[in-house]
mmCIF file of C-alpha atoms and ligand atoms in Angstrom:
data_model
loop_
_atom_site.group_PDB
_atom_site.id
_atom_site.type_symbol
_atom_site.label_atom_id
_atom_site.label_comp_id
_atom_site.label_asym_id
_atom_site.label_seq_id
_atom_site.Cartn_x
_atom_site.Cartn_y
_atom_site.Cartn_z
ATOM 1 C CA MET A 1 -45.098 -105.533 167.927
ATOM 2 C CA ASP A 2 -46.229 -104.973 171.512
ATOM 3 C CA TRP A 3 -50.000 -104.431 171.940
ATOM 4 C CA GLY A 4 -49.788 -100.784 172.997
ATOM 5 C CA LEU A 5 -47.470 -99.865 170.148
ATOM 6 C CA GLU A 6 -49.595 -101.751 167.621
ATOM 7 C CA SER A 7 -52.766 -100.132 168.941
ATOM 8 C CA ARG A 8 -51.280 -96.646 168.659
ATOM 9 C CA MET A 9 -49.967 -97.360 165.151
ATOM 10 C CA ALA A 10 -53.459 -98.530 164.121
ATOM 11 C CA ARG A 11 -54.848 -95.107 165.054
ATOM 12 C CA ILE A 12 -52.479 -93.460 162.594
ATOM 13 C CA ILE A 13 -52.291 -95.980 159.764
ATOM 14 C CA ARG A 14 -55.728 -97.560 159.471
ATOM 15 C CA PRO A 15 -55.497 -101.354 159.324
ATOM 16 C CA SER A 16 -58.497 -101.477 156.930
ATOM 17 C CA THR A 17 -56.582 -99.702 154.141
ATOM 18 C CA GLY A 18 -53.002 -99.736 155.415
ATOM 19 C CA ARG A 19 -52.995 -95.964 154.969
ATOM 20 C CA GLY A 20 -53.598 -92.789 156.913
ATOM 21 C CA VAL A 21 -54.385 -89.109 156.515
ATOM 22 C CA MET A 22 -52.394 -86.998 158.966
ATOM 23 C CA LEU A 23 -53.257 -83.324 159.249
ATOM 24 C CA ALA A 24 -50.149 -81.203 159.913
ATOM 25 C CA VAL A 25 -50.590 -78.056 161.990
ATOM 26 C CA ASP A 26 -47.165 -77.992 163.673
ATOM 27 C CA HIS A 27 -45.698 -75.250 161.453
ATOM 28 C CA GLY A 28 -45.702 -72.613 164.186
ATOM 29 C CA TYR A 29 -42.950 -74.412 166.111
ATOM 30 C CA PHE A 30 -40.384 -72.830 163.803
ATOM 31 C CA MET A 31 -42.387 -70.529 161.473
ATOM 32 C CA GLY A 32 -44.574 -68.701 164.004
ATOM 33 C CA PRO A 33 -48.110 -67.680 162.952
ATOM 34 C CA THR A 34 -48.092 -69.191 159.469
ATOM 35 C CA ASN A 35 -50.579 -67.875 156.870
ATOM 36 C CA HIS A 36 -54.062 -69.343 157.616
ATOM 37 C CA LEU A 37 -52.782 -70.874 160.862
ATOM 38 C CA GLU A 38 -52.689 -67.604 162.800
ATOM 39 C CA VAL A 39 -55.477 -68.765 165.124
ATOM 40 C CA PRO A 40 -54.965 -72.531 165.303
ATOM 41 C CA SER A 41 -58.350 -73.363 166.862
ATOM 42 C CA LYS A 42 -60.172 -71.675 163.956
ATOM 43 C CA THR A 43 -58.086 -73.526 161.370
ATOM 44 C CA ILE A 44 -58.302 -76.912 163.037
ATOM 45 C CA ALA A 45 -61.982 -77.091 164.118
ATOM 46 C CA PRO A 46 -63.672 -77.363 160.678
ATOM 47 C CA ILE A 47 -61.294 -80.016 159.301
ATOM 48 C CA VAL A 48 -60.198 -82.125 162.246
ATOM 49 C CA ASP A 49 -63.018 -84.649 161.873
ATOM 50 C CA TYR A 50 -61.771 -85.663 158.426
ATOM 51 C CA CYS A 51 -58.226 -86.666 159.367
ATOM 52 C CA ASP A 52 -57.030 -89.905 160.930
ATOM 53 C CA SER A 53 -54.466 -88.100 163.084
ATOM 54 C CA LEU A 54 -53.383 -84.573 163.914
ATOM 55 C CA MET A 55 -49.715 -83.559 164.055
ATOM 56 C CA LEU A 56 -48.978 -80.619 166.344
ATOM 57 C CA THR A 57 -47.067 -79.324 169.348
ATOM 58 C CA ARG A 58 -48.225 -79.580 172.938
ATOM 59 C CA GLY A 59 -48.854 -75.824 173.089
ATOM 60 C CA VAL A 60 -51.355 -75.847 170.248
ATOM 61 C CA LEU A 61 -52.878 -79.120 171.447
ATOM 62 C CA ARG A 62 -53.602 -77.743 174.926
ATOM 63 C CA THR A 63 -54.813 -74.332 173.796
ATOM 64 C CA SER A 64 -56.560 -75.061 170.537
ATOM 65 C CA VAL A 65 -57.972 -78.602 170.460
ATOM 66 C CA PRO A 66 -60.712 -79.645 172.901
ATOM 67 C CA ALA A 67 -59.691 -82.631 175.013
ATOM 68 C CA SER A 68 -63.105 -84.086 174.148
ATOM 69 C CA SER A 69 -61.931 -84.446 170.552
ATOM 70 C CA ALA A 70 -61.239 -88.083 169.792
ATOM 71 C CA VAL A 71 -58.577 -87.288 167.226
ATOM 72 C CA PRO A 72 -55.351 -89.306 167.598
ATOM 73 C CA VAL A 73 -52.413 -86.992 168.245
ATOM 74 C CA VAL A 74 -48.957 -87.137 166.683
ATOM 75 C CA LEU A 75 -47.026 -84.921 169.056
ATOM 76 C CA ARG A 76 -44.079 -82.958 167.684
ATOM 77 C CA VAL A 77 -41.391 -83.215 170.333
ATOM 78 C CA SER A 78 -38.430 -81.569 168.582
ATOM 79 C CA GLY A 79 -37.555 -77.932 167.974
ATOM 80 C CA GLY A 80 -35.187 -75.212 169.060
ATOM 81 C CA SER A 81 -34.526 -73.220 165.879
ATOM 82 C CA SER A 82 -36.652 -70.694 164.040
ATOM 83 C CA ILE A 83 -37.013 -69.700 160.422
ATOM 84 C CA ILE A 84 -35.047 -66.493 161.177
ATOM 85 C CA GLY A 85 -32.363 -68.239 163.253
ATOM 86 C CA LYS A 86 -28.889 -69.337 162.204
ATOM 87 C CA ASP A 87 -29.446 -72.985 161.367
ATOM 88 C CA LEU A 88 -32.762 -74.827 161.140
ATOM 89 C CA SER A 89 -31.010 -78.152 161.708
ATOM 90 C CA ASN A 90 -30.032 -77.190 165.262
ATOM 91 C CA GLU A 91 -32.966 -79.011 166.869
ATOM 92 C CA ARG A 92 -33.258 -81.158 169.934
ATOM 93 C CA ILE A 93 -35.969 -82.863 171.930
ATOM 94 C CA THR A 94 -38.181 -80.250 173.572
ATOM 95 C CA THR A 95 -41.009 -82.359 175.012
ATOM 96 C CA GLY A 96 -40.517 -85.367 177.272
ATOM 97 C CA MET A 97 -42.026 -88.830 177.014
ATOM 98 C CA ARG A 98 -44.045 -88.503 180.247
ATOM 99 C CA GLU A 99 -45.648 -85.395 178.787
ATOM 100 C CA ALA A 100 -46.447 -87.298 175.575
ATOM 101 C CA VAL A 101 -48.156 -90.015 177.613
ATOM 102 C CA ARG A 102 -49.965 -87.390 179.736
ATOM 103 C CA LEU A 103 -51.311 -85.861 176.525
ATOM 104 C CA ASN A 104 -52.495 -89.280 175.345
ATOM 105 C CA ALA A 105 -50.310 -89.033 172.230
ATOM 106 C CA SER A 106 -50.598 -91.801 169.672
ATOM 107 C CA ALA A 107 -47.062 -91.106 168.395
ATOM 108 C CA VAL A 108 -44.199 -88.665 168.851
ATOM 109 C CA ALA A 109 -42.481 -86.927 165.940
ATOM 110 C CA MET A 110 -39.060 -85.357 165.592
ATOM 111 C CA SER A 111 -37.026 -83.997 162.696
ATOM 112 C CA ILE A 112 -33.695 -85.378 161.580
ATOM 113 C CA PHE A 113 -31.410 -83.359 159.336
ATOM 114 C CA VAL A 114 -29.266 -85.805 157.370
ATOM 115 C CA GLY A 115 -26.287 -84.092 155.721
ATOM 116 C CA ALA A 116 -26.771 -80.835 157.652
ATOM 117 C CA ALA A 117 -24.554 -79.186 160.249
ATOM 118 C CA TYR A 118 -26.382 -80.791 163.180
ATOM 119 C CA GLU A 119 -26.902 -84.188 161.547
ATOM 120 C CA GLN A 120 -25.250 -86.104 164.384
ATOM 121 C CA LYS A 121 -27.170 -84.287 167.115
ATOM 122 C CA THR A 122 -30.532 -85.004 165.512
ATOM 123 C CA LEU A 123 -29.698 -88.641 164.718
ATOM 124 C CA VAL A 124 -28.411 -89.395 168.208
ATOM 125 C CA GLY A 125 -31.542 -87.630 169.475
ATOM 126 C CA LEU A 126 -33.661 -90.000 167.378
ATOM 127 C CA GLY A 127 -31.926 -93.022 168.896
ATOM 128 C CA LYS A 128 -32.609 -91.723 172.408
ATOM 129 C CA LEU A 129 -36.212 -90.881 171.591
ATOM 130 C CA VAL A 130 -36.774 -94.411 170.258
ATOM 131 C CA ASP A 131 -35.292 -95.836 173.495
ATOM 132 C CA GLU A 132 -37.662 -93.763 175.637
ATOM 133 C CA ALA A 133 -40.661 -94.335 173.382
ATOM 134 C CA SER A 134 -40.129 -98.110 173.359
ATOM 135 C CA GLU A 135 -40.440 -98.130 177.162
ATOM 136 C CA VAL A 136 -44.045 -96.934 176.933
ATOM 137 C CA GLY A 137 -45.136 -98.422 173.601
ATOM 138 C CA MET A 138 -45.103 -95.071 171.809
ATOM 139 C CA PRO A 139 -44.471 -95.042 168.023
ATOM 140 C CA VAL A 140 -41.847 -92.622 166.716
ATOM 141 C CA LEU A 141 -42.302 -90.708 163.474
ATOM 142 C CA ALA A 142 -38.992 -89.427 162.082
ATOM 143 C CA VAL A 143 -39.353 -86.377 159.847
ATOM 144 C CA THR A 144 -36.614 -86.210 157.220
ATOM 145 C CA ALA A 145 -36.330 -82.445 157.193
ATOM 146 C CA VAL A 146 -34.325 -80.667 154.507
ATOM 147 C CA GLY A 147 -34.284 -77.191 156.052
ATOM 148 C CA LYS A 148 -34.007 -74.525 153.401
ATOM 149 C CA GLU A 149 -32.144 -76.805 150.967
ATOM 150 C CA LEU A 150 -35.050 -77.986 148.867
ATOM 151 C CA GLU A 151 -32.706 -79.273 146.154
ATOM 152 C CA LYS A 152 -32.112 -82.263 148.433
ATOM 153 C CA ARG A 153 -35.477 -83.692 147.417
ATOM 154 C CA ASP A 154 -34.260 -86.483 145.151
ATOM 155 C CA ALA A 155 -34.564 -90.244 145.482
ATOM 156 C CA ARG A 156 -30.884 -90.725 146.305
ATOM 157 C CA TYR A 157 -30.891 -88.298 149.229
ATOM 158 C CA LEU A 158 -34.354 -89.167 150.512
ATOM 159 C CA SER A 159 -33.623 -92.939 150.370
ATOM 160 C CA LEU A 160 -30.519 -92.298 152.457
ATOM 161 C CA ALA A 161 -32.373 -90.172 155.017
ATOM 162 C CA CYS A 162 -35.397 -92.508 155.276
ATOM 163 C CA ARG A 163 -33.273 -95.613 155.590
ATOM 164 C CA ILE A 164 -31.140 -94.059 158.319
ATOM 165 C CA ALA A 165 -34.317 -93.072 160.204
ATOM 166 C CA ALA A 166 -35.581 -96.655 160.016
ATOM 167 C CA GLU A 167 -32.184 -98.057 161.036
ATOM 168 C CA PHE A 168 -32.290 -95.840 164.124
ATOM 169 C CA GLY A 169 -35.611 -97.426 165.057
ATOM 170 C CA ALA A 170 -38.266 -94.998 163.803
ATOM 171 C CA ASN A 171 -41.624 -96.765 163.391
ATOM 172 C CA MET A 172 -42.706 -94.420 160.583
ATOM 173 C CA VAL A 173 -40.859 -91.929 158.413
ATOM 174 C CA LYS A 174 -42.162 -88.718 156.947
ATOM 175 C CA THR A 175 -40.458 -87.495 153.827
ATOM 176 C CA TYR A 176 -41.033 -85.640 150.567
ATOM 177 C CA TYR A 177 -42.328 -87.055 147.313
ATOM 178 C CA CYS A 178 -39.787 -87.139 144.476
ATOM 179 C CA GLU A 179 -39.180 -88.753 141.104
ATOM 180 C CA ASP A 180 -38.525 -92.510 141.451
ATOM 181 C CA PHE A 181 -40.273 -92.455 144.819
ATOM 182 C CA GLU A 182 -40.763 -96.243 144.590
ATOM 183 C CA LYS A 183 -37.032 -96.564 145.291
ATOM 184 C CA VAL A 184 -37.370 -94.539 148.489
ATOM 185 C CA VAL A 185 -40.277 -96.744 149.632
ATOM 186 C CA GLU A 186 -38.559 -99.996 148.630
ATOM 187 C CA SER A 187 -35.417 -99.354 150.640
ATOM 188 C CA CYS A 188 -37.207 -98.173 153.783
ATOM 189 C CA PRO A 189 -38.477 -101.053 155.959
ATOM 190 C CA VAL A 190 -41.076 -98.965 157.816
ATOM 191 C CA PRO A 191 -44.142 -97.089 156.489
ATOM 192 C CA ILE A 192 -43.475 -93.813 154.712
ATOM 193 C CA ILE A 193 -45.793 -90.825 154.986
ATOM 194 C CA VAL A 194 -45.419 -87.972 152.508
ATOM 195 C CA ALA A 195 -45.339 -84.310 153.574
ATOM 196 C CA GLY A 196 -47.406 -81.901 151.536
ATOM 197 C CA GLY A 197 -45.062 -78.958 151.118
ATOM 198 C CA PRO A 198 -45.814 -75.344 150.173
ATOM 199 C CA LYS A 199 -49.218 -74.453 148.697
ATOM 200 C CA VAL A 200 -49.710 -75.392 145.060
ATOM 201 C CA SER A 201 -52.875 -75.694 142.977
ATOM 202 C CA GLU A 202 -55.509 -78.130 144.211
ATOM 203 C CA ARG A 203 -54.893 -80.394 141.215
ATOM 204 C CA GLU A 204 -51.135 -80.453 141.851
ATOM 205 C CA ALA A 205 -51.639 -81.210 145.546
ATOM 206 C CA LEU A 206 -54.025 -84.071 144.758
ATOM 207 C CA GLU A 207 -51.592 -85.393 142.138
ATOM 208 C CA LEU A 208 -48.920 -85.422 144.823
ATOM 209 C CA VAL A 209 -51.206 -87.468 147.083
ATOM 210 C CA HIS A 210 -52.113 -89.853 144.266
ATOM 211 C CA ASN A 211 -48.520 -90.306 143.101
ATOM 212 C CA SER A 212 -47.347 -90.874 146.669
ATOM 213 C CA VAL A 213 -49.794 -93.638 147.576
ATOM 214 C CA SER A 214 -49.487 -95.204 144.112
ATOM 215 C CA ALA A 215 -45.742 -95.453 144.704
ATOM 216 C CA GLY A 216 -46.297 -97.193 148.038
ATOM 217 C CA ALA A 217 -46.578 -94.418 150.631
ATOM 218 C CA ALA A 218 -48.741 -95.273 153.648
ATOM 219 C CA GLY A 219 -50.414 -91.892 153.431
ATOM 220 C CA VAL A 220 -49.779 -88.199 153.645
ATOM 221 C CA ASP A 221 -49.140 -85.635 156.335
ATOM 222 C CA MET A 222 -50.582 -82.546 154.717
ATOM 223 C CA GLY A 223 -50.978 -79.054 156.086
ATOM 224 C CA ARG A 224 -50.753 -75.958 153.903
ATOM 225 C CA ASN A 225 -52.405 -77.519 150.852
ATOM 226 C CA ILE A 226 -55.446 -78.212 153.004
ATOM 227 C CA TRP A 227 -55.829 -75.220 155.319
ATOM 228 C CA GLN A 228 -54.431 -72.617 152.917
ATOM 229 C CA SER A 229 -56.982 -73.772 150.326
ATOM 230 C CA ASP A 230 -60.092 -71.623 149.858
ATOM 231 C CA ARG A 231 -62.055 -74.848 150.407
ATOM 232 C CA PRO A 232 -60.293 -76.710 153.227
ATOM 233 C CA VAL A 233 -63.109 -79.136 154.069
ATOM 234 C CA PRO A 234 -63.671 -80.349 150.479
ATOM 235 C CA MET A 235 -59.890 -80.467 150.057
ATOM 236 C CA ILE A 236 -59.293 -82.790 153.018
ATOM 237 C CA LYS A 237 -62.247 -84.932 151.904
ATOM 238 C CA ALA A 238 -60.636 -85.152 148.464
ATOM 239 C CA VAL A 239 -57.308 -86.185 150.004
ATOM 240 C CA ARG A 240 -59.111 -88.876 152.021
ATOM 241 C CA SER A 241 -60.857 -90.190 148.933
ATOM 242 C CA ILE A 242 -57.505 -90.826 147.266
ATOM 243 C CA VAL A 243 -55.764 -92.243 150.325
ATOM 244 C CA HIS A 244 -58.543 -94.533 151.561
ATOM 245 C CA ASP A 245 -60.825 -95.089 148.548
ATOM 246 C CA ASN A 246 -58.260 -95.085 145.732
ATOM 247 C CA ALA A 247 -60.055 -92.222 143.969
ATOM 248 C CA SER A 248 -58.423 -90.818 140.846
ATOM 249 C CA VAL A 249 -57.147 -87.234 140.815
ATOM 250 C CA ASP A 250 -60.119 -86.182 138.658
ATOM 251 C CA GLU A 251 -62.616 -87.852 140.982
ATOM 252 C CA ALA A 252 -61.020 -86.193 144.002
ATOM 253 C CA LEU A 253 -60.882 -82.818 142.272
ATOM 254 C CA GLU A 254 -64.576 -83.130 141.467
ATOM 255 C CA LEU A 255 -65.259 -83.310 145.233
ATOM 256 C CA VAL A 256 -63.496 -79.956 145.591
ATOM 257 C CA ASN A 257 -65.042 -78.276 142.547
ATOM 258 C CA SER A 258 -68.582 -79.418 143.293
ATOM 259 C CA SER A 259 -68.483 -78.098 146.859
HETATM 260 C C1 5RP B 1 -42.567 -79.296 159.120
HETATM 261 C C2 5RP B 1 -43.493 -80.428 159.154
HETATM 262 C C3 5RP B 1 -44.858 -80.275 158.546
HETATM 263 O O1 5RP B 1 -45.759 -80.918 159.376
HETATM 264 C C4 5RP B 1 -44.891 -80.905 157.187
HETATM 265 O O2 5RP B 1 -44.065 -80.168 156.328
HETATM 266 C C5 5RP B 1 -46.289 -81.058 156.600
HETATM 267 O O3 5RP B 1 -46.916 -79.837 156.358
HETATM 268 P P1 5RP B 1 -47.070 -79.217 154.885
HETATM 269 O O4 5RP B 1 -48.009 -80.130 154.136
HETATM 270 O O5 5RP B 1 -47.647 -77.856 155.070
HETATM 271 O O6 5RP B 1 -45.694 -79.212 154.253
HETATM 272 O O7 5RP B 1 -43.183 -81.463 159.660
HETATM 273 O O8 5RP B 1 -41.316 -79.718 159.563
#
């Protein structure tokens, strides 16, 4: 791995544990002012110091995160469809590589929609993004998006999507946790980061984190289960304790309940 690429990767997946906690606040790019993320600066400020990296769009980065913040940025560079539009899979690259470098991004992220109407467009887009990113030593995170078809979250489908992302050159893949997740990890030659998903109870969210890293995930990219919690700071600390300190679910939950 080239030095610049390796250095950027080390900001996202900590070499000391081989894992990372990514805080996702990119939801507005297709969902608009999501519940508890209506004013991004207010949501981000109290919890940003507890993540290893922050995933967001350039608009929210520039308006809502001080440039003095040292947080490594995973810049979402794809979009083009909204939650009320015709087809969520109709995405393309919306932010260029020079802009990513200008914003001091530590990685760029785009969604691929395997099996959806615009599968080919998003996969070819991934190939092009990897070409451009390689020129400047920028890691690419491929997000295996499922759109509205949540039934696709099984090991067979997610293994297919993650493997294709890695074959196209993604340096990291973000996907969903599922039964037999070890199989998804085993057949993907690059680190896998697990997305949080819609808000569930704190115990269920922490179980998801624990199950994911126990099955070999290199960390989580969690949003709603942190900032839609009544206790976002203890919640992100609890997530960290599992990811980096191998805490049990009960130990992590205790951090939340004793706050
Ligand atoms: C949406 C995303 C989100 O960043 C991802 O889903 C993580 O957020 P959450 O934990 O709220 O699901 O990439 O495409």
